[in-house]
Coordinates of C-alpha atoms in Angstrom, one line a residue:
M620 CA 18.0 5.9 -7.4
G621 CA 17.8 5.7 -3.7
P622 CA 18.6 8.1 -0.9
G623 CA 21.1 10.8 -1.5
A624 CA 23.9 11.6 0.8
E625 CA 22.2 14.8 2.0
H626 CA 18.7 13.6 2.4
R627 CA 17.6 12.3 5.8
G628 CA 13.8 12.8 5.6
G629 CA 14.0 15.9 7.8
A630 CA 15.1 14.0 10.9
R631 CA 17.1 15.5 13.7
P632 CA 20.9 14.7 13.7
R633 CA 20.4 12.3 16.6
D634 CA 17.7 10.4 14.8
R635 CA 19.7 10.3 11.6
R636 CA 22.6 8.7 13.5
R637 CA 20.2 6.1 15.0
A638 CA 18.8 5.3 11.6
R639 CA 22.2 4.8 10.1
R640 CA 23.2 2.5 13.0
G641 CA 19.8 0.8 13.2
L642 CA 21.2 -2.7 13.0
L643 CA 24.0 -1.9 15.4
R644 CA 22.2 -0.2 18.3
H645 CA 19.9 -1.2 21.1
D646 CA 19.2 -4.9 20.8
L647 CA 22.4 -6.4 19.4
E648 CA 23.5 -7.6 22.7
D649 CA 22.3 -11.2 22.0
P650 CA 25.5 -13.1 21.3
C651 CA 23.7 -16.3 20.3
R652 CA 22.4 -14.9 17.0
R653 CA 25.5 -14.0 15.0
G654 CA 24.7 -11.8 12.0
A655 CA 20.9 -11.9 12.9
L656 CA 18.6 -9.0 13.5
P657 CA 16.8 -9.1 16.9
R658 CA 13.1 -8.5 16.5
D659 CA 13.0 -5.3 18.7
S660 CA 15.9 -3.8 16.7
R661 CA 14.1 -4.4 13.5
D662 CA 10.9 -2.9 14.8
R663 CA 12.5 0.3 16.0
N664 CA 14.8 0.7 13.0
R665 CA 13.0 -0.5 10.0
S666 CA 14.4 2.3 7.8
A667 CA 17.9 0.9 8.3
V668 CA 17.1 -2.7 7.1
R669 CA 16.8 -2.7 3.3
G670 CA 16.7 -6.3 2.3
Q671 CA 17.0 -9.9 3.2
A672 CA 18.4 -12.4 0.7
V673 CA 17.1 -15.8 1.6
K674 CA 18.8 -19.1 0.8
T675 CA 16.6 -21.1 -1.5
R676 CA 17.0 -24.9 -1.8
R677 CA 18.5 -24.6 -5.2
A678 CA 20.9 -21.9 -4.1
A679 CA 22.0 -24.0 -1.1
K680 CA 22.7 -27.0 -3.4
R681 CA 24.6 -24.8 -5.8
E682 CA 26.6 -22.9 -3.2
A683 CA 29.6 -25.2 -3.0
T684 CA 30.3 -25.3 -6.8
A685 CA 29.1 -21.9 -7.8
P686 CA 29.7 -19.3 -5.1
L687 CA 29.1 -16.4 -7.5
T688 CA 25.6 -16.8 -8.8
L689 CA 23.5 -14.3 -10.7
I690 CA 20.2 -15.6 -9.3
A691 CA 18.4 -12.4 -10.4
E692 CA 18.8 -13.7 -14.0
T693 CA 18.7 -17.5 -13.6
E694 CA 15.8 -17.6 -11.1
P695 CA 14.0 -14.2 -11.4
R696 CA 10.8 -15.5 -9.7
S697 CA 12.7 -16.9 -6.6
A698 CA 12.3 -15.4 -3.2
A699 CA 16.0 -14.5 -3.3
S700 CA 15.5 -12.4 -6.5
E701 CA 12.5 -10.7 -4.9
A702 CA 14.7 -9.8 -1.9
Y703 CA 17.1 -7.9 -4.2
R704 CA 14.1 -6.1 -5.8
T705 CA 12.9 -5.2 -2.4
L706 CA 16.3 -3.8 -1.6
R707 CA 16.2 -1.7 -4.8
T708 CA 12.7 -0.4 -4.1
N709 CA 13.4 0.5 -0.5
I710 CA 16.5 2.4 -1.3
Q711 CA 14.7 4.1 -4.2
F712 CA 11.8 5.4 -2.2
A713 CA 13.9 6.3 0.8
G714 CA 15.4 9.2 -1.1
L715 CA 13.0 10.5 -3.7
D716 CA 14.2 14.1 -3.3
H717 CA 17.9 13.4 -3.5
P718 CA 18.6 10.2 -5.5
C719 CA 21.7 8.3 -4.6
R720 CA 23.9 7.9 -7.7
N721 CA 26.8 5.9 -6.3
I722 CA 26.8 3.2 -3.7
V723 CA 29.5 1.1 -2.1
V724 CA 28.7 -2.4 -1.1
T725 CA 30.9 -3.9 1.6
S726 CA 31.0 -6.3 4.5
G727 CA 32.7 -6.8 7.8
T728 CA 34.7 -9.9 6.8
A729 CA 35.4 -12.0 3.8
G730 CA 32.9 -14.6 2.6
E731 CA 29.7 -12.8 3.4
G732 CA 28.5 -12.5 -0.2
K733 CA 29.1 -8.9 -1.1
T734 CA 30.2 -9.6 -4.7
T735 CA 27.2 -11.8 -5.3
S736 CA 25.0 -9.1 -3.8
V737 CA 26.6 -6.4 -6.0
A738 CA 25.9 -8.4 -9.1
N739 CA 22.4 -9.3 -8.3
F740 CA 21.5 -5.9 -7.0
G741 CA 22.9 -4.3 -10.1
A742 CA 21.0 -6.8 -12.3
V743 CA 17.6 -6.1 -10.8
C744 CA 18.2 -2.3 -11.1
A745 CA 19.1 -2.8 -14.8
Q746 CA 16.1 -5.0 -15.3
A747 CA 14.0 -2.0 -14.0
G748 CA 15.4 0.2 -16.7
S749 CA 18.3 2.0 -14.9
R750 CA 21.6 2.3 -16.6
V751 CA 23.9 0.6 -14.1
C752 CA 27.7 0.4 -13.8
L753 CA 29.2 -2.2 -11.4
V754 CA 32.7 -1.1 -10.4
D755 CA 35.1 -3.7 -9.1
S756 CA 36.9 -1.5 -6.6
D757 CA 38.3 -4.6 -4.8
L758 CA 41.8 -4.0 -6.0
R759 CA 43.1 -7.0 -4.0
R760 CA 40.8 -9.9 -4.8
P761 CA 38.6 -8.8 -7.8
A762 CA 35.8 -11.2 -8.8
L763 CA 33.2 -9.4 -10.8
H764 CA 34.9 -10.0 -14.1
R765 CA 34.8 -13.7 -13.6
L766 CA 31.1 -13.7 -12.8
F767 CA 30.3 -11.9 -16.1
G768 CA 32.9 -13.7 -18.2
L769 CA 35.1 -10.6 -18.8
A770 CA 38.8 -10.2 -19.1
N771 CA 40.4 -8.3 -16.2
D772 CA 42.4 -5.8 -18.2
G773 CA 42.3 -2.0 -18.4
G774 CA 39.5 -1.3 -15.9
L775 CA 39.4 0.8 -12.8
T776 CA 43.2 1.0 -12.3
K777 CA 43.6 2.3 -15.9
A778 CA 40.8 4.8 -15.4
L779 CA 42.4 6.1 -12.2
V780 CA 45.9 6.3 -13.5
E781 CA 45.0 7.9 -16.8
G782 CA 42.0 9.8 -15.8
L783 CA 39.6 8.0 -18.2
P784 CA 35.9 8.3 -17.7
F785 CA 34.2 5.1 -16.5
A786 CA 32.0 5.0 -19.5
E787 CA 35.0 4.7 -21.7
V788 CA 36.5 1.7 -20.0
A789 CA 33.4 -0.1 -18.7
R790 CA 32.2 -3.2 -20.5
P791 CA 28.6 -4.0 -21.5
T792 CA 27.3 -7.3 -20.1
H793 CA 24.8 -9.7 -21.6
I794 CA 22.2 -8.0 -19.4
P795 CA 20.7 -4.9 -21.0
N796 CA 21.5 -1.6 -19.2
L797 CA 24.3 -3.3 -17.1
W798 CA 28.0 -2.5 -17.5
V799 CA 30.9 -3.8 -15.5
L800 CA 34.2 -1.9 -14.9
P801 CA 36.7 -4.6 -13.9
S802 CA 39.5 -3.9 -11.4
G803 CA 42.3 -4.1 -14.0
V804 CA 45.9 -4.6 -13.0
L805 CA 46.2 -4.9 -9.2
P806 CA 48.2 -1.9 -7.9
P807 CA 50.6 -1.7 -4.9
N808 CA 48.5 1.1 -3.3
P809 CA 44.8 0.2 -3.6
A810 CA 43.6 2.1 -0.6
E811 CA 45.2 5.3 -1.8
L812 CA 43.8 4.9 -5.3
V813 CA 40.1 4.3 -4.3
G814 CA 40.4 7.1 -1.7
S815 CA 41.9 9.6 -4.1
R816 CA 40.4 12.9 -5.4
R817 CA 40.5 11.4 -8.9
M818 CA 38.2 8.5 -7.8
R819 CA 35.7 11.0 -6.4
E820 CA 35.9 13.1 -9.6
L821 CA 35.4 10.0 -11.8
L822 CA 32.4 8.8 -9.7
E823 CA 30.8 12.2 -10.0
A824 CA 31.4 12.4 -13.8
A825 CA 30.0 8.9 -14.3
S826 CA 26.6 10.2 -13.2
S827 CA 26.2 11.7 -16.6
S828 CA 26.5 8.3 -18.3
F829 CA 24.9 6.0 -15.7
D830 CA 21.9 6.2 -13.4
L831 CA 23.6 4.2 -10.7
I832 CA 27.2 3.2 -9.9
V833 CA 27.6 0.3 -7.5
C834 CA 31.1 -0.3 -6.2
D835 CA 32.2 -3.7 -4.9
S836 CA 34.6 -3.0 -2.0
P837 CA 36.9 -5.2 0.2
P838 CA 35.7 -6.1 3.7
V839 CA 36.1 -3.3 6.2
I840 CA 37.8 -5.3 8.9
A841 CA 40.4 -6.8 6.6
V842 CA 41.8 -3.6 4.9
S843 CA 41.2 0.1 4.8
D844 CA 40.0 0.3 1.2
G845 CA 36.3 -0.1 2.0
V846 CA 36.4 2.7 4.5
A847 CA 38.3 5.0 2.1
L848 CA 35.6 4.3 -0.6
A849 CA 32.8 4.9 1.9
A850 CA 34.0 8.4 2.2
Q851 CA 33.8 8.9 -1.6
C852 CA 30.3 7.5 -2.3
D853 CA 26.8 8.7 -1.5
G854 CA 26.1 5.8 0.7
V855 CA 27.0 2.3 1.9
I856 CA 25.1 -1.0 1.9
L857 CA 26.5 -3.4 4.4
V858 CA 26.2 -7.1 3.6
V859 CA 25.9 -9.4 6.6
R860 CA 25.9 -13.1 6.3
A861 CA 23.4 -14.6 8.7
G862 CA 25.0 -16.6 11.5
M863 CA 28.6 -15.6 10.6
V864 CA 29.5 -12.3 12.1
S865 CA 29.3 -11.2 15.7
H866 CA 27.6 -8.0 16.8
E867 CA 30.9 -6.7 18.1
V868 CA 32.3 -6.9 14.5
L869 CA 29.3 -5.1 13.1
R870 CA 29.6 -2.3 15.6
R871 CA 33.3 -2.0 14.7
V872 CA 32.4 -1.8 11.0
A873 CA 29.8 0.9 11.6
D874 CA 32.3 2.9 13.7
Q875 CA 34.9 2.8 11.0
I876 CA 32.5 3.9 8.3
E877 CA 31.0 6.7 10.3
A878 CA 34.4 7.9 11.4
V879 CA 35.0 9.1 7.8
K880 CA 31.4 10.4 7.5
G881 CA 30.2 7.5 5.4
I882 CA 26.5 7.0 5.3
I883 CA 25.2 3.5 6.0
L884 CA 22.0 3.3 3.9
G885 CA 21.1 0.0 5.2
V886 CA 21.9 -3.7 5.7
L887 CA 21.4 -6.7 3.4
L888 CA 21.0 -9.8 5.6
N889 CA 22.4 -12.5 3.3
S890 CA 21.9 -16.3 3.3
V891 CA 19.0 -16.3 5.7
D892 CA 18.2 -19.9 6.7
L893 CA 14.4 -20.1 6.7
S894 CA 14.4 -23.3 8.8
R895 CA 16.1 -21.3 11.6
D896 CA 15.0 -17.7 11.2
G897 CA 11.3 -17.9 12.1
Y898 CA 10.7 -14.2 11.5
S899 CA 11.4 -14.7 7.8
Y900 CA 9.3 -17.9 7.2
P901 CA 5.8 -16.4 7.0
Y902 CA 6.9 -13.9 4.3
Y903 CA 8.6 -16.6 2.3
R904 CA 5.7 -19.0 2.6
H905 CA 3.3 -16.4 1.2
Y906 CA 5.7 -15.4 -1.5
Q907 CA 6.0 -19.1 -2.6
A908 CA 2.2 -19.5 -2.5
Y909 CA 1.6 -16.5 -4.7
N910 CA 4.3 -17.2 -7.2
G911 CA 3.9 -20.9 -7.5
G912 CA 7.2 -22.0 -5.9
D913 CA 10.9 -21.3 -6.7
Q914 CA 10.5 -21.8 -10.4
K915 CA 11.7 -20.2 -13.6
P916 CA 9.1 -18.4 -15.6

């Protein structure tokens, strides 16, 4: 599933660095489009842009009352669900030779939609037949258990303290092929736990039970946990909420991840407003026409 940590398509080191920082290089000097991707940057660095989660009318209405929404299940034919499937496909085909088995999903700041993205990305991967384990490695403000209606006991903290395999403590969800490992009891030293050797060993061992492990991590700017976890996983997906984060923050996030040799697989541009982002509208219009609107099957 997706690009492995060692596979770079035969590119030179300089090209690999540019690909990893595709969003953050070259044309991000436009301060007027916070969290947006300038056209020239997208054209020159397509391999770094993995997906675009649009904000549908239904999602916009529901946003205030249901911030954590499994749209991949409730509206599988929506453009937003298709965006997560595109993310899945792009990552899968980017690393056919060396599949990526564990991914950390993070953001620069809080409120950019990383947990929702983790859940929906995991759901579309499970719907495609992969055995997926979502790990709530946000040991400060865990949320995955609430989204799936699970108790937040045992979980990742128990696995790390007692050395238990993820498969032993992960819980099956109502979606076939999808498991969730809740955070468990919140520890006093979360960064040390997720950055420990035992975390790395458990991630590697989990590959024998799951095709893909997706870790939900705290925002990089807020705390060091996300950076520590980036060093443990095969790659990082950076969730960016359109119109929310400045380019300077994105550069800082990339610098921190790359400082620990973390690999930025790509960017998920979240909550794209189709009425403002003209580059997205033609795709969305054609998708709607082909699929008969944002409807349930």
